[in-house]
Coordinates of C-alpha atoms in Angstrom, one line a residue:
X1 CA 83.3 124.9 117.1
X2 CA 82.1 121.3 116.8
X3 CA 83.1 118.9 119.5
X4 CA 84.8 115.5 119.2
X5 CA 81.4 113.8 119.4
X6 CA 79.7 116.0 116.9
X7 CA 82.2 115.7 114.1
X8 CA 80.8 112.5 112.6
X9 CA 83.2 110.4 110.5
X10 CA 82.1 107.2 108.6
X11 CA 84.8 104.9 107.4
X12 CA 83.6 102.4 104.7
X13 CA 84.9 98.9 104.4
X14 CA 84.0 96.6 101.6
X15 CA 84.9 92.9 101.8
X16 CA 83.7 90.0 99.6
X17 CA 84.8 86.5 100.3
X18 CA 86.4 84.8 103.3
X19 CA 87.6 87.2 106.0
X20 CA 91.4 87.1 106.7
X21 CA 92.5 85.5 110.0
X22 CA 93.4 88.8 111.6
X23 CA 90.0 90.4 111.0
X24 CA 88.9 90.1 114.6
X25 CA 91.8 92.3 115.7
X26 CA 90.9 94.9 113.1
X27 CA 87.3 94.8 114.3
X28 CA 88.3 95.1 118.0
X29 CA 90.4 98.2 117.2
X30 CA 87.6 99.8 115.2
X31 CA 85.2 99.1 118.2
X32 CA 87.5 101.0 120.5
X33 CA 87.0 104.1 118.3
X34 CA 83.4 104.6 119.5
X35 CA 83.3 108.2 118.1
X36 CA 83.9 107.0 114.6
X37 CA 81.4 104.9 112.6
X38 CA 82.5 102.0 110.4
X39 CA 80.1 100.9 107.6
X40 CA 80.9 97.4 106.5
X41 CA 79.5 96.2 103.2
X42 CA 80.2 92.4 102.9
X43 CA 78.8 89.0 102.1
X44 CA 80.2 87.6 105.3
X45 CA 78.7 87.1 108.7
X46 CA 80.2 89.7 111.1
X47 CA 79.2 90.0 114.7
X48 CA 80.4 93.4 116.2
X49 CA 80.0 94.2 119.9
X50 CA 79.9 97.9 119.6
X51 CA 77.2 100.4 118.2
X52 CA 79.7 102.2 116.0
X53 CA 80.0 99.1 113.7
X54 CA 77.3 98.9 111.1
X55 CA 77.0 95.8 108.8
X56 CA 75.2 95.9 105.5
X57 CA 74.9 92.4 103.9
X58 CA 75.4 92.5 100.2
X59 CA 77.3 90.8 97.4
X60 CA 79.8 92.2 94.9
X61 CA 77.3 91.8 92.1
X62 CA 74.7 93.9 94.0
X63 CA 77.4 96.5 94.9
X64 CA 78.5 96.9 91.3
X65 CA 74.9 97.4 90.3
X66 CA 74.7 100.2 92.8
X67 CA 77.9 101.8 91.5
X68 CA 76.6 101.7 87.9
X69 CA 73.4 103.3 89.0
X70 CA 75.0 106.1 91.1
X71 CA 77.9 106.8 88.6
X72 CA 75.8 106.3 85.5
X73 CA 78.4 104.3 83.7
X74 CA 79.1 100.7 82.9
X75 CA 81.4 98.8 85.2
X76 CA 83.2 95.5 84.3
X77 CA 84.9 94.3 87.5
X78 CA 84.8 90.6 88.5
X79 CA 87.0 90.4 91.6
X80 CA 87.2 92.2 95.0
X81 CA 90.9 93.2 94.5
X82 CA 90.1 95.2 91.3
X83 CA 87.0 96.6 93.1
X84 CA 89.4 98.6 95.3
X85 CA 89.8 100.9 92.3
X86 CA 86.3 102.1 93.0
X87 CA 87.1 103.5 96.5
X88 CA 87.6 107.2 95.4
X89 CA 84.0 107.2 94.3
X90 CA 82.5 105.9 97.6
X91 CA 81.3 109.5 98.5
X92 CA 78.9 109.3 95.4
X93 CA 77.9 105.7 95.4
X94 CA 77.3 105.4 99.2
X95 CA 75.8 108.9 99.5
X96 CA 72.5 107.6 100.8
X97 CA 74.4 106.1 103.8
X98 CA 76.5 109.2 104.4
X99 CA 73.9 112.0 104.7
X100 CA 74.5 112.4 108.5
X101 CA 78.3 112.5 108.3
X102 CA 80.7 115.4 107.9
X103 CA 83.5 113.1 106.7
X104 CA 83.8 109.8 105.0
X105 CA 86.7 107.5 104.2
X106 CA 87.8 104.0 103.4
X107 CA 90.4 101.7 104.9
X108 CA 92.0 98.3 104.6
X109 CA 91.6 95.6 107.2
X110 CA 95.3 94.5 107.4
X111 CA 95.9 97.0 110.1
X112 CA 95.0 97.9 113.6
X113 CA 93.7 101.3 114.8
X114 CA 94.9 103.4 117.7
X115 CA 92.8 106.4 118.9
X116 CA 91.8 108.0 115.6
X117 CA 90.4 111.3 117.0
X118 CA 93.4 111.9 119.2
X119 CA 95.3 112.4 115.9
X120 CA 92.5 113.9 113.8
X121 CA 91.7 116.7 116.3
X122 CA 88.9 119.3 115.8
X123 CA 91.5 121.8 114.6
X124 CA 92.9 119.5 112.0
X125 CA 89.5 118.4 110.8
X126 CA 88.4 122.0 110.4
X127 CA 91.6 122.9 108.4
X128 CA 91.7 120.2 105.8
X129 CA 89.4 118.5 103.2
X130 CA 91.4 115.3 102.7
X131 CA 93.5 113.2 105.1
X132 CA 96.4 110.9 104.3
X133 CA 97.8 109.8 100.9
X134 CA 97.3 106.0 101.0
X135 CA 94.5 103.5 100.4
X136 CA 95.0 101.8 103.7
X137 CA 93.2 104.9 105.2
X138 CA 91.9 107.9 103.4
X139 CA 89.3 110.4 104.7
X140 CA 87.5 113.1 102.8
X141 CA 85.2 116.0 103.7
X142 CA 81.7 115.0 102.7
X143 CA 81.1 117.8 100.2
X144 CA 80.5 118.1 96.4
X145 CA 84.1 119.0 95.6
X146 CA 85.7 116.0 97.5
X147 CA 83.0 113.5 96.4
X148 CA 83.8 114.4 92.7
X149 CA 87.5 114.8 93.2
X150 CA 88.3 112.4 90.3
X151 CA 86.5 114.7 87.9
X152 CA 89.3 117.3 88.4
X153 CA 92.4 117.2 86.1
X154 CA 95.6 115.4 87.3
X155 CA 94.9 111.7 87.4
X156 CA 96.8 109.5 84.9
X157 CA 94.1 106.8 84.7
X158 CA 91.0 107.1 82.5
X159 CA 87.6 106.1 83.7
X160 CA 87.6 103.2 81.2
X161 CA 90.9 101.9 82.8
X162 CA 89.4 102.1 86.2
X163 CA 86.0 100.7 85.6
X164 CA 86.4 98.5 82.4
X165 CA 90.0 97.5 82.3
X166 CA 91.3 94.2 83.9
X167 CA 94.5 95.8 85.3
X168 CA 94.4 97.3 88.8
X169 CA 95.2 101.0 88.6
X170 CA 95.1 102.1 92.2
X171 CA 93.5 105.5 91.6
X172 CA 93.2 106.1 95.3
X173 CA 96.9 106.7 95.7
X174 CA 100.0 108.2 93.9
X175 CA 99.0 108.9 90.3
X176 CA 95.2 109.2 90.9
X177 CA 93.7 111.1 93.7
X178 CA 97.1 112.2 95.1
X179 CA 98.2 113.8 91.9
X180 CA 94.8 115.5 91.5
X181 CA 95.1 116.9 95.0
X182 CA 98.5 118.4 94.1
X183 CA 97.3 119.9 90.8
X184 CA 94.2 121.4 92.3
X185 CA 95.5 122.8 95.6
X186 CA 93.3 120.6 97.8
X187 CA 93.7 121.2 101.5
X188 CA 95.3 117.9 102.3
X189 CA 96.7 116.5 105.5
X190 CA 99.7 114.3 104.8
X191 CA 101.4 113.9 108.2
X192 CA 102.9 110.4 108.7
X193 CA 101.1 109.6 112.0
X194 CA 100.9 105.9 111.2
X195 CA 103.2 102.9 110.9
X196 CA 103.4 101.4 107.5
X197 CA 105.8 98.5 107.2
X198 CA 108.4 98.0 104.5
X199 CA 107.7 95.0 102.2
X200 CA 111.5 94.4 101.6
X201 CA 112.0 92.4 104.8
X202 CA 110.0 89.2 105.4
X203 CA 111.1 88.6 109.0
X204 CA 111.6 92.1 110.2
X205 CA 109.2 95.0 110.8
X206 CA 110.4 98.4 109.8
X207 CA 108.5 101.6 109.1
X208 CA 108.7 103.6 105.9
X209 CA 107.8 107.1 104.6
X210 CA 110.7 108.9 106.2
X211 CA 110.4 107.6 109.7
X212 CA 113.4 106.4 111.8
X213 CA 113.9 102.8 112.6
X214 CA 115.8 101.3 115.5
X215 CA 117.6 98.0 115.9
X216 CA 115.4 97.3 118.9
X217 CA 111.8 98.1 118.2
X218 CA 108.5 96.3 118.5
X219 CA 104.9 97.2 117.6
X220 CA 101.8 96.6 119.8
X221 CA 98.1 97.1 120.1
X222 CA 96.7 97.4 123.6
X223 CA 93.1 98.3 124.5
X224 CA 92.6 100.9 121.8
X225 CA 96.2 102.1 121.5
X226 CA 98.5 101.2 118.6
X227 CA 102.1 102.0 119.4
X228 CA 105.8 101.2 119.1
X229 CA 108.4 100.5 121.8
X230 CA 112.0 101.3 120.8
X231 CA 115.3 101.5 122.6
X232 CA 117.7 104.4 122.6
X233 CA 120.8 104.4 124.8
X234 CA 119.4 101.5 126.8
X235 CA 116.1 103.4 127.5
X236 CA 112.7 102.1 126.3
X237 CA 110.6 104.8 124.6
X238 CA 107.1 104.8 123.3
X239 CA 105.5 106.2 120.1
X240 CA 101.7 106.1 119.5
X241 CA 100.2 105.8 116.1
X242 CA 96.8 106.4 114.5
X243 CA 97.2 102.9 113.0
X244 CA 99.7 100.2 112.3
X245 CA 99.6 98.6 108.8
X246 CA 101.2 95.2 108.2
X247 CA 100.7 95.3 104.4
X248 CA 101.5 92.2 102.2
X249 CA 101.6 90.0 105.3
X250 CA 99.0 87.5 106.6
X251 CA 99.7 87.2 110.3
X252 CA 97.7 84.7 112.4
X253 CA 96.3 85.6 115.8
X254 CA 97.8 83.5 118.6
X255 CA 95.8 83.7 121.8
X256 CA 97.3 82.5 125.0
X257 CA 95.4 80.8 127.8
X258 CA 95.1 84.1 129.7
X259 CA 94.8 86.7 126.9
X260 CA 92.9 87.5 123.7
X261 CA 92.6 90.5 121.5
X262 CA 91.1 92.5 124.4
X263 CA 94.5 92.4 126.1
X264 CA 97.9 93.3 124.7
X265 CA 98.8 92.1 121.2
X266 CA 102.5 92.0 120.0
X267 CA 102.7 92.4 116.2
X268 CA 105.4 90.3 114.5
X269 CA 106.0 89.6 110.9
X270 CA 104.1 86.3 111.1
X271 CA 101.9 86.4 114.2
X272 CA 99.7 88.7 116.3
X273 CA 100.6 87.3 119.8
X274 CA 98.1 88.0 122.6
X275 CA 99.6 88.4 126.0
X276 CA 98.2 89.6 129.4
X277 CA 98.2 93.4 129.8
X278 CA 100.5 93.1 132.7
X279 CA 103.2 91.5 130.5
X280 CA 106.0 94.1 130.4
X281 CA 108.4 93.9 127.5
X282 CA 112.0 94.5 128.3
X283 CA 114.9 95.1 126.0
X284 CA 115.6 91.4 125.4
X285 CA 111.9 90.7 124.6
X286 CA 111.9 93.6 122.1
X287 CA 114.8 92.0 120.3
X288 CA 113.2 88.6 120.3
X289 CA 109.9 89.6 118.8
X290 CA 111.5 91.8 116.1
X291 CA 115.1 90.6 115.6
X292 CA 117.4 93.2 114.0
X293 CA 119.2 92.5 110.7
X294 CA 123.0 92.7 110.2
X295 CA 124.3 94.2 106.9
X296 CA 124.6 90.8 105.1
X297 CA 121.0 89.8 106.1
X298 CA 119.7 93.2 104.9
X299 CA 121.5 93.0 101.6
X300 CA 120.2 89.5 101.0
X301 CA 116.6 90.5 101.9
X302 CA 116.7 93.5 99.5
X303 CA 118.1 91.3 96.7
X304 CA 115.4 88.7 97.3
X305 CA 112.8 91.5 97.2
X306 CA 113.9 92.9 93.8
X307 CA 114.1 89.4 92.3
X308 CA 110.5 88.8 93.5
X309 CA 109.4 92.1 92.0
X310 CA 111.1 91.2 88.7
X311 CA 109.3 87.9 88.6
X312 CA 106.0 89.5 89.3
X313 CA 106.5 91.9 86.4
X314 CA 107.4 89.1 84.0
X315 CA 104.4 87.1 85.0
X316 CA 101.9 90.0 84.7
X317 CA 99.6 90.5 81.7
X318 CA 100.4 93.2 79.2
X319 CA 97.8 95.6 80.5
X320 CA 99.2 95.4 84.0
X321 CA 102.8 95.9 82.7
X322 CA 101.7 99.0 80.8
X323 CA 100.1 100.5 84.0
X324 CA 103.2 99.8 86.0
X325 CA 105.5 101.3 83.4
X326 CA 103.4 104.4 83.2
X327 CA 103.5 104.7 86.9
X328 CA 107.3 104.5 86.9
X329 CA 107.5 107.1 84.1
X330 CA 105.4 109.6 86.1
X331 CA 107.3 108.7 89.2
X332 CA 110.5 110.3 87.7
X333 CA 108.7 113.7 87.6
X334 CA 107.7 113.9 91.2
X335 CA 109.7 114.3 94.4
X336 CA 106.7 113.8 96.8
X337 CA 107.8 112.0 99.9
X338 CA 104.8 109.7 99.9
X339 CA 106.2 107.9 96.9

């Protein structure tokens, strides 16, 4: 059996344009995962301090030329947000960079990693060919079948919609790769070992995908560990995660005089607050950093969320509206928990 060091995983990150303010924390959490390689394709200057981070300077124009060459098809994409639709095809397009890896994947940078291989053990890696159902982190076995997953039946988006259309289709998730995996009996690991925050609450962090929430809970990163502290019957408990994803938020890093991202980082809805490692959070501090909502506040937040979604739909172009409506239609015919 292959050991933790021998099972080589490469996680690909593409980023074009200015880096977000929280990128240094993502980078630090990636560096702690020294047994996983991160291949960053970007037009930005990035200065990693660990040998597992590999930067390849490029532009989105050069990258699209590579995709056209490797996929043998025309691609009409002019922004990095739409470019995310290309991620299921990374195993083909970046094949020259992946020859020494048994697994490859992609991830977002609005997250912080814990210890990846403490969750993806040798036993789990040997048993499955795909890992996780979301674009914020997906990993695939580096083999012909997984690299050409989108050639199998099941996806609701055509190649023209993905590569030539203006609307973002998100083929790496629910009605693309996920549906293909279901229809073709792919060996797929879908355990929720990560914290993905609800977008319904602006000032409160709560996890979704069937996980329990607690009135008193706070999320942290500390020297390679991503975890939650939560209170039950007056006792503080801890839950570790593979990663914590603060989607749709743009928190800023707040470094104190005695602490930076190398120390303990408290994750809030607006800030990533660095405190010394010996700073111990008690019950009152947990409530302060992630205040609970009463019933009225919760109702108002949900109402505001749906009004915002309705306005987004009305403001969207016709192609995007058609994609969203098709997703809703197919959503009625599935009971999968990851939706």
